[in-house]
Coordinates of C-alpha atoms in Angstrom, one line a residue:
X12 CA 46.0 133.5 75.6
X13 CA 47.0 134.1 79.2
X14 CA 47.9 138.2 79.7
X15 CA 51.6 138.9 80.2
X16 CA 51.4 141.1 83.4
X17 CA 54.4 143.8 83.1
X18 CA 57.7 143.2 85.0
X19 CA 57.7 145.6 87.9
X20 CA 60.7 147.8 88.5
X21 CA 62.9 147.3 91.3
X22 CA 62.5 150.1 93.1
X23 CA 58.7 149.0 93.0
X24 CA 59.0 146.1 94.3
X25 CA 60.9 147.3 97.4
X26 CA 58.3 150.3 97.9
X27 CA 55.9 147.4 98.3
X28 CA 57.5 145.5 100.1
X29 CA 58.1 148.2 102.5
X30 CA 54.6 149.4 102.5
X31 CA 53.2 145.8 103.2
X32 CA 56.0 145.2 106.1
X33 CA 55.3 148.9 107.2
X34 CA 51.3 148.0 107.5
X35 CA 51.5 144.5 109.1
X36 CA 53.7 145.8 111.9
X37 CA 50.9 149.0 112.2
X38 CA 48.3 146.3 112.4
X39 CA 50.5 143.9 114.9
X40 CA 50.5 146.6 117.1
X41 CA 47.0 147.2 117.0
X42 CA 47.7 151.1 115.5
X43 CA 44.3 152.0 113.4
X44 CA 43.5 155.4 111.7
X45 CA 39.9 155.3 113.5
X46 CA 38.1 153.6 116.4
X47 CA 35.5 151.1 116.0
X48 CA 32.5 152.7 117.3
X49 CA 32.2 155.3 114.6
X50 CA 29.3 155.4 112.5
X51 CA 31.9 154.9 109.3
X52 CA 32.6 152.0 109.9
X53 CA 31.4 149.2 108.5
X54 CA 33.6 145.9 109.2
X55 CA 35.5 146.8 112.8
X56 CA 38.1 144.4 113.8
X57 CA 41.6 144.0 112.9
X58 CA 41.4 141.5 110.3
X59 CA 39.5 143.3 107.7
X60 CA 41.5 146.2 106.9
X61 CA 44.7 143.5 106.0
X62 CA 42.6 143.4 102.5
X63 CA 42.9 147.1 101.6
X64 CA 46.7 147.2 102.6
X65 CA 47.4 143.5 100.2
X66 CA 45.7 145.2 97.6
X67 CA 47.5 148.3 97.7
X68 CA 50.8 147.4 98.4
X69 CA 50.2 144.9 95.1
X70 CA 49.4 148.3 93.3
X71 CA 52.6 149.7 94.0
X72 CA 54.2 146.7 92.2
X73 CA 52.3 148.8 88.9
X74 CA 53.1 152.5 90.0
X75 CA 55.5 152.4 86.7
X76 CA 54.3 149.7 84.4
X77 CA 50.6 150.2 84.7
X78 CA 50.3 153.7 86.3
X79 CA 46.7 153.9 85.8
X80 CA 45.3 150.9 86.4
X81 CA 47.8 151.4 90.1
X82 CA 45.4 154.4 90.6
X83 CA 42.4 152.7 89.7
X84 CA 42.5 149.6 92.0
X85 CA 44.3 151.7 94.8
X86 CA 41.2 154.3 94.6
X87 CA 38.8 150.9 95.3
X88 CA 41.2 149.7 98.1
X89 CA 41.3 152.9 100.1
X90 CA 37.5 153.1 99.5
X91 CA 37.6 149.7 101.4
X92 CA 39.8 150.5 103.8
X93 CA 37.4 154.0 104.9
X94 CA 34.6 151.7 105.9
X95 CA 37.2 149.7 108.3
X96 CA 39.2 150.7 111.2
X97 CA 42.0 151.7 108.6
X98 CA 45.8 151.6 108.1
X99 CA 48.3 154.6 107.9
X100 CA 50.2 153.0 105.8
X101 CA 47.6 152.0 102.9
X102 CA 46.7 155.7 102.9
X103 CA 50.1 156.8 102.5
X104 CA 50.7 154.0 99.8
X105 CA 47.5 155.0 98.1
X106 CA 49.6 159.0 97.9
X107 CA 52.3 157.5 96.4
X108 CA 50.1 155.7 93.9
X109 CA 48.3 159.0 93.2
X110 CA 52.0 161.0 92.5
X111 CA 52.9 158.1 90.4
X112 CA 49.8 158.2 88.3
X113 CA 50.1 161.9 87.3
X114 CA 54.4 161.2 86.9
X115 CA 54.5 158.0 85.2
X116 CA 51.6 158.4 83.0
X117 CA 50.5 159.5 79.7
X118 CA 50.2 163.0 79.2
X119 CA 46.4 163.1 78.9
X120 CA 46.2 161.8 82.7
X121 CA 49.4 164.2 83.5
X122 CA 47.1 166.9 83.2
X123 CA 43.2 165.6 84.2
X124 CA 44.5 164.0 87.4
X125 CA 45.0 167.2 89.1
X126 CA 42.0 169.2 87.8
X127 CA 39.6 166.2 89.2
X128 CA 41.4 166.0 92.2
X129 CA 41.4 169.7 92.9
X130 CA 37.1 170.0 92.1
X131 CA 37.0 166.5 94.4
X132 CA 39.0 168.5 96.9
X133 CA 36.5 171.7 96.7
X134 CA 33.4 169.5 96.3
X135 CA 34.5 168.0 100.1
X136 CA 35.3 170.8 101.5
X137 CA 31.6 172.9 100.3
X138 CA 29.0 170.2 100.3
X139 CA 29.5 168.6 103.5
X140 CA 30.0 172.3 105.5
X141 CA 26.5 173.6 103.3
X142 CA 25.1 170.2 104.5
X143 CA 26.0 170.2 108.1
X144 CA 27.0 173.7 108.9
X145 CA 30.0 173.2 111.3
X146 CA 33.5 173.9 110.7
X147 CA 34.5 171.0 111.1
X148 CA 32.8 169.7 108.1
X149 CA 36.0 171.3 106.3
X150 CA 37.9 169.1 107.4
X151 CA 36.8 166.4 104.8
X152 CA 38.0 168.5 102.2
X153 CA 41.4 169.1 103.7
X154 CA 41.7 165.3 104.3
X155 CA 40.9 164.6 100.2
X156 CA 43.4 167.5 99.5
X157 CA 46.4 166.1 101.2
X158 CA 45.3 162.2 99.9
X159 CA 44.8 163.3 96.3
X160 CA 45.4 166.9 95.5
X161 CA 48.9 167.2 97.1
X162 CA 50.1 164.3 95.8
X163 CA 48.8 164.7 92.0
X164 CA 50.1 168.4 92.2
X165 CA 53.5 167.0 93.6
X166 CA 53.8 165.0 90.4
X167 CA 52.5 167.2 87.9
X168 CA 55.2 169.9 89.0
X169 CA 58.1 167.0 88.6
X170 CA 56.9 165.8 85.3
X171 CA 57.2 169.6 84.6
X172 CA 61.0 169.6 85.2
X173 CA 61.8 166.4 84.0
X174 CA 60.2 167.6 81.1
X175 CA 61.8 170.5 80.5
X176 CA 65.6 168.8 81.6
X177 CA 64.7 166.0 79.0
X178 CA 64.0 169.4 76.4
X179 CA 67.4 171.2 77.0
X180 CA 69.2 168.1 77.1
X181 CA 67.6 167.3 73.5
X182 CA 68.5 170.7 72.7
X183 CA 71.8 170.7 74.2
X184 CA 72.3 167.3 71.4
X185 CA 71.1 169.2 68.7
X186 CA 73.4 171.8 69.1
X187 CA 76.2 169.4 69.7
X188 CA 75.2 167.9 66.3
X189 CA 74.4 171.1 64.5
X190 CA 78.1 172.4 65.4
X191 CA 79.6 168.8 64.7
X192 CA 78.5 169.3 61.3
X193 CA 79.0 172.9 60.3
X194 CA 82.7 171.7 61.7
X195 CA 82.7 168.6 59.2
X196 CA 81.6 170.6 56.5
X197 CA 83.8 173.7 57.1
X198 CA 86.5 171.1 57.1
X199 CA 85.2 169.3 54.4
X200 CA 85.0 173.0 52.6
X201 CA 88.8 174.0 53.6
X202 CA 90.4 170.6 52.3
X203 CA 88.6 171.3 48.9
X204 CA 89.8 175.0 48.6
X205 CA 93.3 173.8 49.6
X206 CA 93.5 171.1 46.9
X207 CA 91.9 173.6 44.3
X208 CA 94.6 175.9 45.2
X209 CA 97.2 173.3 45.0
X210 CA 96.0 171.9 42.2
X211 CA 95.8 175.4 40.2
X212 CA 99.1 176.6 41.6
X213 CA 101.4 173.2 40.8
X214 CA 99.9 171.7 38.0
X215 CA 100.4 173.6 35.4
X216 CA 104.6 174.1 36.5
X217 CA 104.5 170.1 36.7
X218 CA 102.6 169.6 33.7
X219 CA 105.5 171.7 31.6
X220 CA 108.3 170.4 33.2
X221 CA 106.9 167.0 32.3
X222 CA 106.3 167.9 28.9
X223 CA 109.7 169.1 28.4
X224 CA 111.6 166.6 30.1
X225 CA 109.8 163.6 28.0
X226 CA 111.1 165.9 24.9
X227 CA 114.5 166.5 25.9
X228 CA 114.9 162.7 27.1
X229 CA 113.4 161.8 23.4
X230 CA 115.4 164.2 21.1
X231 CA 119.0 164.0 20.9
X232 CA 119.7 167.5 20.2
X233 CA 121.8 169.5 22.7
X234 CA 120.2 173.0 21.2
X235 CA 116.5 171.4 21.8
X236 CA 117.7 169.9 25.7
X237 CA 119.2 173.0 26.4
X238 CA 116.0 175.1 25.9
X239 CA 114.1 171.8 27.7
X240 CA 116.0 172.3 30.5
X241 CA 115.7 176.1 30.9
X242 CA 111.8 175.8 30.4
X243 CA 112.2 172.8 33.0
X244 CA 113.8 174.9 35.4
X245 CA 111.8 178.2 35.2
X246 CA 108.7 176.5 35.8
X247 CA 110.8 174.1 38.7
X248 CA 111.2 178.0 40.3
X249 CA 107.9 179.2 39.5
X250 CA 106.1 175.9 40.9
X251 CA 108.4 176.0 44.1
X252 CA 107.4 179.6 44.8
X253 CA 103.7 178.6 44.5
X254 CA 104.6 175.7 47.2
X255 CA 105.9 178.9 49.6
X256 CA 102.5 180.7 49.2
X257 CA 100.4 177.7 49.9
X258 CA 102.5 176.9 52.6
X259 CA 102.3 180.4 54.1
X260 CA 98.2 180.4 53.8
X261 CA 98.2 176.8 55.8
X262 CA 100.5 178.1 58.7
X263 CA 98.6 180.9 58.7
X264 CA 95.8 180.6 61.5
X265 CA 93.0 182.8 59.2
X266 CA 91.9 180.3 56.9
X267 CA 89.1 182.9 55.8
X268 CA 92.8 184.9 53.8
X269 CA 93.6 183.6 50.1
X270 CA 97.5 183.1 49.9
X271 CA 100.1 186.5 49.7
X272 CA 100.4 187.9 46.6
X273 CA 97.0 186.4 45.1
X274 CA 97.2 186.9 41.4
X275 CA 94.4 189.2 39.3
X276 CA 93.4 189.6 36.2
X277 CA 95.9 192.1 35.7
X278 CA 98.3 189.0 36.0
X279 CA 96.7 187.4 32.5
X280 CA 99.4 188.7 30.3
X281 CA 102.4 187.1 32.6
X282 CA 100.6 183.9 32.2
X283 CA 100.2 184.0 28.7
X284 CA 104.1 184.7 28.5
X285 CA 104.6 181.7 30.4
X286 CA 102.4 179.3 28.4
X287 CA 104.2 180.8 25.4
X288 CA 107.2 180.2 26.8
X289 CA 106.3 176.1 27.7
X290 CA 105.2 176.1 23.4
X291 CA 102.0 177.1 23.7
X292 CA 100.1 179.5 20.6
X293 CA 98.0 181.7 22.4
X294 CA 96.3 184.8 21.6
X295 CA 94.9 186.8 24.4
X296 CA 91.9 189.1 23.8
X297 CA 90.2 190.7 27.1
X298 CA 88.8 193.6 28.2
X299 CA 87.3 194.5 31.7
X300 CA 87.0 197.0 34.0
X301 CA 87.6 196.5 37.7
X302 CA 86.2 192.9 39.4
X303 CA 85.8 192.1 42.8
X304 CA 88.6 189.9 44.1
X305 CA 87.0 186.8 44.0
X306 CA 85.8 187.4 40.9
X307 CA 89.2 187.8 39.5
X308 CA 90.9 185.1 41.4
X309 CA 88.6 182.7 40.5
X310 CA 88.3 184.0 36.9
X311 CA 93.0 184.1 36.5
X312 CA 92.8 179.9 37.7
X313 CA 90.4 179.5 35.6
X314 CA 92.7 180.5 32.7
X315 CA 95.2 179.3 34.2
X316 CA 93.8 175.9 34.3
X317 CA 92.4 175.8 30.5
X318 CA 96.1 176.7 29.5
X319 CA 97.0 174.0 31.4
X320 CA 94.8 171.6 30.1
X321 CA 96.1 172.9 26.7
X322 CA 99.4 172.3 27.2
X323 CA 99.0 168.6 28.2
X324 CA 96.3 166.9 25.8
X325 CA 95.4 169.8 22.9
X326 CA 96.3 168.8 19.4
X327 CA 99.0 171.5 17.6
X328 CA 97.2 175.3 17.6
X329 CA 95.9 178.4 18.3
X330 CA 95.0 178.9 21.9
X331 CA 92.5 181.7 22.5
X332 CA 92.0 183.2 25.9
X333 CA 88.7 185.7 25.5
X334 CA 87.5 188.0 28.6
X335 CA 85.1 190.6 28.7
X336 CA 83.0 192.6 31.4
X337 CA 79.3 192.1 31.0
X338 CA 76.9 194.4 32.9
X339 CA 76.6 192.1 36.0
X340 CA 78.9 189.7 35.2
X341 CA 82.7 188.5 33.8
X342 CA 82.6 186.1 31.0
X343 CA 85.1 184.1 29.6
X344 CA 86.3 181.6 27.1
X345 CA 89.5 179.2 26.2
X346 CA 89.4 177.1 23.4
X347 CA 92.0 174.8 21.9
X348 CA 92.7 172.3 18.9
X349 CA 90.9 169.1 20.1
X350 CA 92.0 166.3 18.8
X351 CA 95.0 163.9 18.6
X352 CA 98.8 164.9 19.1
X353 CA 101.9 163.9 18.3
X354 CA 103.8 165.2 21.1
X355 CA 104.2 163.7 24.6
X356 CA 101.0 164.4 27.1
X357 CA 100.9 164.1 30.6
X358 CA 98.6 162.2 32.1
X359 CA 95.0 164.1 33.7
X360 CA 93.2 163.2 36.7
X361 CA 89.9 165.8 35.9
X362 CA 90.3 167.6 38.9
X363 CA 91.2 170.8 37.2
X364 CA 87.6 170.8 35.5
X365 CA 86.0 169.9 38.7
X366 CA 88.0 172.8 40.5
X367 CA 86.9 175.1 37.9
X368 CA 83.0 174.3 38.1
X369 CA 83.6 174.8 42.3
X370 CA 84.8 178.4 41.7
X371 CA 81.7 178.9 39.4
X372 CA 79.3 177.4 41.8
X373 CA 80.9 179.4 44.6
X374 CA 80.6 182.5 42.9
X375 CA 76.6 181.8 41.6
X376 CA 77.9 181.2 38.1
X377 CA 78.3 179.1 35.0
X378 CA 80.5 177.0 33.5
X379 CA 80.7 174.4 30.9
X380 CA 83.5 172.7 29.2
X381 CA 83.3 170.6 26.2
X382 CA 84.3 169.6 22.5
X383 CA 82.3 172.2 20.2
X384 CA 82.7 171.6 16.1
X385 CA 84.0 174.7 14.5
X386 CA 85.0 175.8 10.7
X387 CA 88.4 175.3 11.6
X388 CA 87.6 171.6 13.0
X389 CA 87.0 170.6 16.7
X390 CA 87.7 172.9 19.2
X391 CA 87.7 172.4 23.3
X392 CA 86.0 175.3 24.9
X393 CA 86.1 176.3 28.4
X394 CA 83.4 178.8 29.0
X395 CA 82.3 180.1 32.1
X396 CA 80.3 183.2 33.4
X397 CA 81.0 184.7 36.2
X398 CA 78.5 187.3 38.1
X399 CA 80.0 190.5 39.9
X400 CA 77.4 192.1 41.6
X401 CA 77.5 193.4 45.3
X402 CA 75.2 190.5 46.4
X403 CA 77.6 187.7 44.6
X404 CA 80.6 189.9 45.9
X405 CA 79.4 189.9 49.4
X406 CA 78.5 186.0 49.3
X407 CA 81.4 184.9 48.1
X408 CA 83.4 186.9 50.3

């Protein structure tokens, strides 16, 4: 199977094509780097250093693809072209080949290309003054230095900064990214606060008022529409005061506030009086002592949203709303008739169980809802657990 050779870049191909140009016109106008008569020189005449400068301009066709293998048969050209009459341009080619090398290479050669070239560079500079004793025997070492040295330093030093660009640009991404998605998820976190607090502050107001209506449009009693439409419209008042504080918290540019006049635990008994008020038995045992804000917010739509739930789908019954204040932690519990009703429900989407888990899982908490069998038949029991310590307050905060 024949090799592929690489494709050379374009910029390649001109710098060879430059250098070859360059050298023929050097060696048109009989221009050399050295006479004939000295004692380095092995093939005098013009036509043998053309071989040195074909070979190396071909090299610079692999100064990207083949980097190495560039240096390697540029090292063996130029060794040619010392025992000629020599060309300016091959040696400046074979510089360029050398910068590549170190540039374009793999890491490994990145960094051994310069070390070698810098002992080569001391080597010819020390042996040939301790073996001849003149200063002009430095002179060789200088020469090697600006050939090899210079060039492999030049492009260790931009492989340095191109490095470190390509780093910081990568960085620069990541942070772009990282920020991107702490925005998605902030926004991601915001739109599923706001529908929790919709969902906690509207549905229950909705879920009466479609309760009652169905009731007053399916009894033909004026007594039982009358007292229909006056739940109906309390809760219409109560719902439509809700929208205003929801309203107020998304104008508002803090999103890190809860909405004006957020309700507490204190606030248990008005509900209770309201889901008495939309036909609901409930009892209301609880006793606490003071709860961070969270803690109570969380813990009143939590209540809120069990009555709720009550009120559309539990079977005729007690309701029982029970709170107390652990050492570390508020726990509470709803449960309700389960079971089938006569009555009109309302139809459920389960968001107000999934909202209710969110506040628990927010807060480092518990919660489970389910059908549990008790001595007075099946019961639906919300029970959750809520810790209150500084390290929960301050986390949820």
């Amino acid at each position: 199977m024949a090799v592929r050779l690489p494709r050379p870049h374009r910029f390649d191909l001109w710098a060879a094509l430059a250098g070859l140009l360059g050298g023929l016109l050097l060696w048109g106008i009989g221009l050399g780097t050295r006479p004939a008569d000295e004692p380095i020189v092995l093939f005098d005449g013009r036509w043998p250093l053309l071989v040195p400068l074909a070979v190396t301009a071909g090299c610079e066709l692999l100064r990207r693809s083949a980097p190495r293998v560039a240096l390697l048969l540029g090292t063996l050209a130029l060794t040619a072209d010392t025992v000629t009459q020599g060309s300016i341009v091959t040696v400046l080619m074979y510089t360029d080949l050398m910068y590549a090398a170190v540039l374009y290479g793999p890491p490994a050669s990145a960094r051994r290309i310069p070390w070698i070239t810098g002992l080569l560079t001391v080597a010819g500079s020390l042996v040939p003054y301790a073996v001849w004793r003149v200063p002009e025997a430095l002179l060789i070492g200088v020469a090697i230095g600006v050939v090899s040295f210079a060039p492999a330093s030049t492009g260790l030093i931009v492989r340095n900064h191109r490095e470190a660009a390509d780093a910081a640009r990568l960085r620069a991404e990541q942070t772009a990214l990282l920020a991107e998605m702490d925005r998605v998820q902030a926004v991601t976190a915001e739109r599923a606060r706001m529908a929790r607090e919709l969902h906690d502050m509207v549905a229950n107001h909705l879920s009466a008022i479609a309760i009652h209506s169905t009731a007053a449009l399916s009894l033909d009693d004026p007594a039982t529409s009358r007292e229909a439409l006056t739940v109906i419209r309390e809760n219409s008042v109560q719902g439509l005061s809700e929208m205003r504080r929801l309203i107020g918290l998304l104008r508002d540019g803090s999103g890190d506030l809860e909405p004006a006049a957020t309700p507490t635990l204190d606030s248990l008994g008005s509900l209770v009086e309201g889901a008495r008020a939309n036909g609901l038995d409930v009892t209301l045992d609880a006793e606490y002592d003071a709860v961070p804000t969270p803690v109570g917010l969380a813990a009143y739509r939590m209540v809120q949203e069990s009555l709720t739930n009550a009120l559309k789908h539990a079977a005729p019954g007690r309701v029982t709303v029970w709170l107390r204040r652990l050492d570390d932690a508020l726990a509470l519990r709803v449960s309700s008739p389960h079971g089938d009703r006569d009555g009109p429900r309302a139809p459920g989407s389960g968001a107000g169980l999934v909202g209710m888990r969110e506040r628990a899982a927010l807060l480092g908490g518990s919660f489970e809802a389910g059908p549990v069998d008790g001595p007075d038949g099946t019961l639906w029991v919300v029970d959750a657990t809520l810790p209150v310590t500084d390290t929960t307050q301050g986390a949820s905060e």
